[in-house]
Short mmCIF file of C-alpha atoms and ligand atoms in Angstrom, two decimals:
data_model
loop_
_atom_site.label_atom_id
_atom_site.label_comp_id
_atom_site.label_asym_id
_atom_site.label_seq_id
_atom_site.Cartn_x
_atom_site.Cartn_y
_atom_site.Cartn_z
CA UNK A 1301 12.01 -29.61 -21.30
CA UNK A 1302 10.17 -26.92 -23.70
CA UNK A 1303 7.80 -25.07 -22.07
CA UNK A 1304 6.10 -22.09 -22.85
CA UNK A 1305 4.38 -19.98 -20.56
CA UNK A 1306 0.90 -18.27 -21.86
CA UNK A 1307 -1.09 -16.19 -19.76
CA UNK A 1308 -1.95 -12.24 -19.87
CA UNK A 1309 0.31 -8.65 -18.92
CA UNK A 1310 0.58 -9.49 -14.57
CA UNK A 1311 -0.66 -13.17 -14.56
CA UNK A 1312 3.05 -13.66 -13.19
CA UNK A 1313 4.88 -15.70 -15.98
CA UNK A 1314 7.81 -13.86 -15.09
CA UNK A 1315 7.80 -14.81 -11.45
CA UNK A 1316 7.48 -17.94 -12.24
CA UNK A 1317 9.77 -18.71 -15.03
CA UNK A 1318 12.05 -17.69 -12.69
CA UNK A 1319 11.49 -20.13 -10.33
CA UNK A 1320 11.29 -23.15 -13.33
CA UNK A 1321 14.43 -21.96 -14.40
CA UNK A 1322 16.29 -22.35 -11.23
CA UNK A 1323 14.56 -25.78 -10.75
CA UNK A 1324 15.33 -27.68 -14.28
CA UNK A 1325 18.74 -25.18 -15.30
CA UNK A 1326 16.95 -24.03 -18.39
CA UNK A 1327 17.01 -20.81 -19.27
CA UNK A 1328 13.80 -18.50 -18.99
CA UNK A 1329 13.80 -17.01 -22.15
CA UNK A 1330 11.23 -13.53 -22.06
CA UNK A 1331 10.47 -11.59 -25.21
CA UNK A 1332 9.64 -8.69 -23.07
CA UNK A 1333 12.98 -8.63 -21.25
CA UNK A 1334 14.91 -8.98 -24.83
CA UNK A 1335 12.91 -5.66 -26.58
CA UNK A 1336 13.43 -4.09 -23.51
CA UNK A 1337 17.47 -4.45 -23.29
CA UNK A 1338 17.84 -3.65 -26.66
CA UNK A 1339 15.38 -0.46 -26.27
CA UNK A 1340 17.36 0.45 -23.03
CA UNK A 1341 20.91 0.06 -25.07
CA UNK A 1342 19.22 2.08 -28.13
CA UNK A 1343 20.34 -0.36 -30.23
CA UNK A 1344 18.22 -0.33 -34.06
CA UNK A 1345 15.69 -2.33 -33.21
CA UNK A 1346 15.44 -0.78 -29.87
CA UNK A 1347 14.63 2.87 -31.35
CA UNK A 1348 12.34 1.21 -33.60
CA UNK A 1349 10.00 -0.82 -31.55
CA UNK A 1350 10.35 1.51 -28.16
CA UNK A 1351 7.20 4.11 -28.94
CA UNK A 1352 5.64 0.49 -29.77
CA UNK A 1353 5.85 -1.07 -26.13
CA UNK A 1354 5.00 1.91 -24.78
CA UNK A 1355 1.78 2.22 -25.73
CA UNK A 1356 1.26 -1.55 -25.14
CA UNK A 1357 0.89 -2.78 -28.69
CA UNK A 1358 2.79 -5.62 -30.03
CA UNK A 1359 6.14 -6.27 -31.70
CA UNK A 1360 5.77 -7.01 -35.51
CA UNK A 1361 5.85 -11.03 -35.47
CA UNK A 1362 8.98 -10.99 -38.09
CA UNK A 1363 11.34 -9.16 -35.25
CA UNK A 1364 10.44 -11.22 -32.58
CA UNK A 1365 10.57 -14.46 -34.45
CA UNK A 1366 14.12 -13.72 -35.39
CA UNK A 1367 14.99 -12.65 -31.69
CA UNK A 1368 13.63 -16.45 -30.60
CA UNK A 1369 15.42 -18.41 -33.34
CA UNK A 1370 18.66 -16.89 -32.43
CA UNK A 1371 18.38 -17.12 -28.52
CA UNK A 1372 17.34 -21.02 -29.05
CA UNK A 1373 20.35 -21.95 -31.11
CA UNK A 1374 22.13 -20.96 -28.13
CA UNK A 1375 24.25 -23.39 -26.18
CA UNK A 1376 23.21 -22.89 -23.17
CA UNK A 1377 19.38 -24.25 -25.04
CA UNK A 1378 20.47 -27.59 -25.75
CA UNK A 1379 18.39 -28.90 -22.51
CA UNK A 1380 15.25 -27.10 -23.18
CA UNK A 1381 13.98 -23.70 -22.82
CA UNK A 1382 11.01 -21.74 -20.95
CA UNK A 1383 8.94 -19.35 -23.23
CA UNK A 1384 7.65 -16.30 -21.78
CA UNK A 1385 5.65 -14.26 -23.66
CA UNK A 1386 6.43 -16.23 -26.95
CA UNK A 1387 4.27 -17.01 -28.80
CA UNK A 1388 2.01 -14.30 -28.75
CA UNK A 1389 0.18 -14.29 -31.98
CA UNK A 1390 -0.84 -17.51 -34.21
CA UNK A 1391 1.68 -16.64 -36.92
CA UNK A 1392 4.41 -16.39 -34.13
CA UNK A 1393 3.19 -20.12 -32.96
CA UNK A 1394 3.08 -21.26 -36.84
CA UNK A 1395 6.47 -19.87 -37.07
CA UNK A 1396 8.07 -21.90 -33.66
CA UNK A 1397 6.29 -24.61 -35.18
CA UNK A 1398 8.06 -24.38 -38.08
CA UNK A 1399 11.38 -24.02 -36.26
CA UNK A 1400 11.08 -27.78 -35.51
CA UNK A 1401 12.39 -27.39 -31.65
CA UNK A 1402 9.13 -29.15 -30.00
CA UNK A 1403 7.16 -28.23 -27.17
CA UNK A 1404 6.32 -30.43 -24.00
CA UNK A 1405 3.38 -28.59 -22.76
CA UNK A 1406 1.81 -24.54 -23.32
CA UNK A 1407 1.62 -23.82 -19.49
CA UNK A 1408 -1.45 -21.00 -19.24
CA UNK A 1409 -1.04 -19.38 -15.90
CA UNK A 1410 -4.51 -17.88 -15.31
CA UNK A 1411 -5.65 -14.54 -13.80
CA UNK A 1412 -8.73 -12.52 -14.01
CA UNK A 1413 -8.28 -8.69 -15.22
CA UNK A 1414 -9.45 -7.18 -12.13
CA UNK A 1415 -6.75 -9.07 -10.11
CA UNK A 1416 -4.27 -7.94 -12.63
CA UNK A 1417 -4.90 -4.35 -12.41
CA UNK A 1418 -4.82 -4.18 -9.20
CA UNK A 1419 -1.36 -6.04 -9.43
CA UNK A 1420 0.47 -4.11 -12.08
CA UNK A 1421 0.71 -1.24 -9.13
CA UNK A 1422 3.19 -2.65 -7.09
CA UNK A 1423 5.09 -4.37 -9.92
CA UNK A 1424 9.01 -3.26 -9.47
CA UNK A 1425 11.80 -5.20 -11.74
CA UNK A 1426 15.62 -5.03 -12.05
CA UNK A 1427 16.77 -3.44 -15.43
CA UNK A 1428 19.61 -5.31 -15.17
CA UNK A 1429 19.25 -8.87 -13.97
CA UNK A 1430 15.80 -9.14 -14.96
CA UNK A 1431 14.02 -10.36 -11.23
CA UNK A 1432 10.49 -9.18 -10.49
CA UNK A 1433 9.29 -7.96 -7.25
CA UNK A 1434 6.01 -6.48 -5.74
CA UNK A 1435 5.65 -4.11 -2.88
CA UNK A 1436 3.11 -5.86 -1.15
CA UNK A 1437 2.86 -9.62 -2.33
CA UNK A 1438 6.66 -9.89 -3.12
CA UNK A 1439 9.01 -7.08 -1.56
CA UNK A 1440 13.19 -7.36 -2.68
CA UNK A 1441 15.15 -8.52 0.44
CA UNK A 1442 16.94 -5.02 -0.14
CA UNK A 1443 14.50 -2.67 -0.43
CA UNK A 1444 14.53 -0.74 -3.78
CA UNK A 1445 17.09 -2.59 -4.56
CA UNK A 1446 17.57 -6.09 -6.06
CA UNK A 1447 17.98 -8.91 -4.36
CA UNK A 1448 19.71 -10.76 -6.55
CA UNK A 1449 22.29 -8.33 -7.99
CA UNK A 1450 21.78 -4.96 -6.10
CA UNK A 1451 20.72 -3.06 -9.01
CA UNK A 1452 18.04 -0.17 -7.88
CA UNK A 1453 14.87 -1.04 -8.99
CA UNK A 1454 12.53 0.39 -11.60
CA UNK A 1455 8.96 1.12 -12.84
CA UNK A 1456 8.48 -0.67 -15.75
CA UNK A 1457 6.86 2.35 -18.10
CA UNK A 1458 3.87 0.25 -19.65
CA UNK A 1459 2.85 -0.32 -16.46
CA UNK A 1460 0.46 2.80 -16.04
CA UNK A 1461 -3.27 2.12 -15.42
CA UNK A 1462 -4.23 3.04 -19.39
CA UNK A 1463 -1.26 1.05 -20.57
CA UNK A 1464 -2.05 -2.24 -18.82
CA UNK A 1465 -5.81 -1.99 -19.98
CA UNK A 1466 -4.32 -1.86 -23.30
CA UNK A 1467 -2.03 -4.66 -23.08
CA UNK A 1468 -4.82 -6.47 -21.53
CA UNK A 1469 -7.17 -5.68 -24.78
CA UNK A 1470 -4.25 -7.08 -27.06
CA UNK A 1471 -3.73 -10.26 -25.60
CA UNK A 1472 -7.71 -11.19 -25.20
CA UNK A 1473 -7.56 -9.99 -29.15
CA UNK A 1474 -4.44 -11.37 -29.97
CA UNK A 1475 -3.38 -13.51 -27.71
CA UNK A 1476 -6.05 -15.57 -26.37
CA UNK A 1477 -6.50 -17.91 -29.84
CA UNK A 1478 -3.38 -19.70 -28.66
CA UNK A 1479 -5.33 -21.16 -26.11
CA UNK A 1480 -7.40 -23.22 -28.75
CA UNK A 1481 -3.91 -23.99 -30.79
CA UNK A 1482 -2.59 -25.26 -27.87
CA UNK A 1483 -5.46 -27.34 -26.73
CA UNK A 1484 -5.98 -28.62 -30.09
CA UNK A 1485 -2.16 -30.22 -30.14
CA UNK A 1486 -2.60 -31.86 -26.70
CA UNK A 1487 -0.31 -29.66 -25.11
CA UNK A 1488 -2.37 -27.04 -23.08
CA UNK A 1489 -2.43 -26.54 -19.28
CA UNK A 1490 -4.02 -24.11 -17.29
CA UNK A 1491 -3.46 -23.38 -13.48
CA UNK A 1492 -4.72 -20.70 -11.64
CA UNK A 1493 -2.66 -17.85 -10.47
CA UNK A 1494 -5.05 -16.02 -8.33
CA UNK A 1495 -3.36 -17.44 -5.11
CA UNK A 1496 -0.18 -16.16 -3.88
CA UNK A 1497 3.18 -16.57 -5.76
CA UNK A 1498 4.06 -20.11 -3.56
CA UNK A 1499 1.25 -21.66 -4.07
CA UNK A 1500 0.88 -20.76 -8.29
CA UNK A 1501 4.63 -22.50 -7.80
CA UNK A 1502 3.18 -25.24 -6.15
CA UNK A 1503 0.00 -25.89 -9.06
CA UNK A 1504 3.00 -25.07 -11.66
CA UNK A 1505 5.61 -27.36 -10.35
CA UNK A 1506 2.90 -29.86 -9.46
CA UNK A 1507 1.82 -29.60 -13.26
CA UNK A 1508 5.67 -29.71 -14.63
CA UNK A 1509 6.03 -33.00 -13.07
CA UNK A 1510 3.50 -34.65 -14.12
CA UNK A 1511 4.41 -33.87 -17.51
CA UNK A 1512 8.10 -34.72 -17.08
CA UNK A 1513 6.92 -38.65 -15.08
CA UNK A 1514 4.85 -39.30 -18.30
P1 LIG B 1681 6.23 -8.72 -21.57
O1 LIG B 1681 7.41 -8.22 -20.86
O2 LIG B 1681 6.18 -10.15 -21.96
O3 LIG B 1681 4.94 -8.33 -20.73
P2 LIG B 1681 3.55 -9.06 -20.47
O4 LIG B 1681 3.21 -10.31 -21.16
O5 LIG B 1681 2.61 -7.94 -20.64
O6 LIG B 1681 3.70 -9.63 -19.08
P3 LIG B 1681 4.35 -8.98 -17.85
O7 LIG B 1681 5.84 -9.11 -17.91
O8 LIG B 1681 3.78 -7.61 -17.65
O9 LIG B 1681 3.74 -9.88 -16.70
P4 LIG B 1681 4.16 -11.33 -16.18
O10 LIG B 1681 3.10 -12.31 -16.56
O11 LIG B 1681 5.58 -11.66 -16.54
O12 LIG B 1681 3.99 -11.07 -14.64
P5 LIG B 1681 5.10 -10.86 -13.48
O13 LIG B 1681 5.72 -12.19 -13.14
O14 LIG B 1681 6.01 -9.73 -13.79
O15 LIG B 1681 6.00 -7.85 -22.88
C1 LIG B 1681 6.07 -6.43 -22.86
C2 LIG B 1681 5.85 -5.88 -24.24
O16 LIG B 1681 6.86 -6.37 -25.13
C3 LIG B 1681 4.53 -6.28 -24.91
O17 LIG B 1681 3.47 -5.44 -24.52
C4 LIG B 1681 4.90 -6.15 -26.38
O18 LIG B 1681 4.89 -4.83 -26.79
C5 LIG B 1681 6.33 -6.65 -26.43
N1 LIG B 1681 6.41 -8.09 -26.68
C6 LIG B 1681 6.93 -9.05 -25.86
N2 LIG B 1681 6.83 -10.27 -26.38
C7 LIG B 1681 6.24 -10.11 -27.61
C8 LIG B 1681 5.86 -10.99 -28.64
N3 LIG B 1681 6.07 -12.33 -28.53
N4 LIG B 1681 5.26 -10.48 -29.74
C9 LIG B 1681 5.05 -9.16 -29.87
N5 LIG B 1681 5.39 -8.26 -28.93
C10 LIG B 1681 5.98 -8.72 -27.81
O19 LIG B 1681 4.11 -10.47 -12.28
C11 LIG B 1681 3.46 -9.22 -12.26
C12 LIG B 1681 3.49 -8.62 -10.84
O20 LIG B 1681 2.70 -9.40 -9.97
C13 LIG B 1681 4.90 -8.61 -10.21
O21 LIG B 1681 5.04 -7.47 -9.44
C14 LIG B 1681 4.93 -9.88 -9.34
O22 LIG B 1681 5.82 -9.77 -8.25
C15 LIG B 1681 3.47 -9.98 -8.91
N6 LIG B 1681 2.99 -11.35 -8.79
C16 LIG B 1681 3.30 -12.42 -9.57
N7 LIG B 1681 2.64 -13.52 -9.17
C17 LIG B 1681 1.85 -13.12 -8.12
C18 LIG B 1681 0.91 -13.80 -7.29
N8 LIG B 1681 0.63 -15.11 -7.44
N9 LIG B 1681 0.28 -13.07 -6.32
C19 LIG B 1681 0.56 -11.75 -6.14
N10 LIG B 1681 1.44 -11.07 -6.90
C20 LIG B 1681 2.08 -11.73 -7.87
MG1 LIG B 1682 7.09 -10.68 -17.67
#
């Protein structure tokens, strides 16, 4: 199955591409995570793009484009793919589109802005497996440290108050217009993911099957 995930900075994609991936074995694939590592390793595109996500604006389309088309000819692929964070523009969606690998349904998880500032607080995530945790509505099983691979956990740095309303600008600007491409092709669906994180995997999951009986 191809799915990609839309929804805004917080409206837990993350959390929840997690949980898809562990149910169908396809890989969660996050933009996000990928500038991230290779800003983290200081690798060329890493120094180029780091002042960038900082500050909450986007990554030219070009760079992340090429990031997507080689992670998807990937073996590990061949059985489908979760999106997070890509697309994130229209050119970005024109581009996929062009790639020729499909998509099954544009799953919008959806969130007010007040909810997600209030979130963004608490947010904690492992630099090195990727997992995302919350103080409050989603503590690690270890602490500050991850649950999955014991790594200590961090504070993601765009995650200040002016950062997030930032990010939050750019993806109502930018962002948002994929609703209407999606909904146009047939393939939009929106859940809400106001509730806590079992029951948005409940509306997801409930969704994802429906899709996959048809
Ligand atoms: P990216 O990493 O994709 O960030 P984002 O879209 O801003 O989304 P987040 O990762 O912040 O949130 P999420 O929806 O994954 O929520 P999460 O599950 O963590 O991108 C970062 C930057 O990279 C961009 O700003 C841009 O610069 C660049 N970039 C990336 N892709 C790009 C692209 N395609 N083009 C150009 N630039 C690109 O959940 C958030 C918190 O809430 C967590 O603490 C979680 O535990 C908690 N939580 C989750 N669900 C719930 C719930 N139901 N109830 C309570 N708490 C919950
Ligand atoms: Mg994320």
């Amino acid at each position: 199955m191809k799915i990609i995930l839309l929804g805004a900075p917080g409206a837990g994609k993350g959390t929840q591409a997690q949980v898809i991936s562990e149910k169908y074995g396809i890989p969660a694939i996050s933009t996000g995570d990928m500038i991230r590592a290779a800003v983290r390793a200081g690798t060329p595109l890493g120094k180029r793009v780091a002042a960038l996500i900082e500050s909450g604006a986007l990554v030219d389309d070009d760079t992340v484009v090429s990031l997507i088309k080689e992670r998807t000819a990937a073996e590990d692929c061949k059985n489908g793919f979760i999106l997070d964070g890509f697309p994130r523009t229209i050119p970005q969606a024109e581009a996929y589109d062009k790639m020729g690998l499909g998509v099954d349904v544009c799953l919008e998880i959806f969130v007010p802005d007040e909810t997600i500032v209030k979130r963004m607080g608490g947010r904690r995530v492992c630099p090195k497996c990727g997992a995302t945790y919350h103080t409050e509505f989603k503590p690690s099983p270890k602490g500050d440290a991850c649950g999955v691979c014991g790594e200590a956990l961090i504070i993601r740095k765009d995650d200040s108050p002016e950062t997030v309303s930032e990010r939050l600008a750019v993806y109502h600007e930018q962002t948002e217009p994929l609703r209407d491409y999606y909904r146009k092709a047939g393939l939009l669906k929106t859940v809400e993911g106001q509730q806590n994180v079992e029951q948005t995997t409940a509306l997801v999951m409930e969704t994802l099957e429906a899709i996959r009986g048809c």
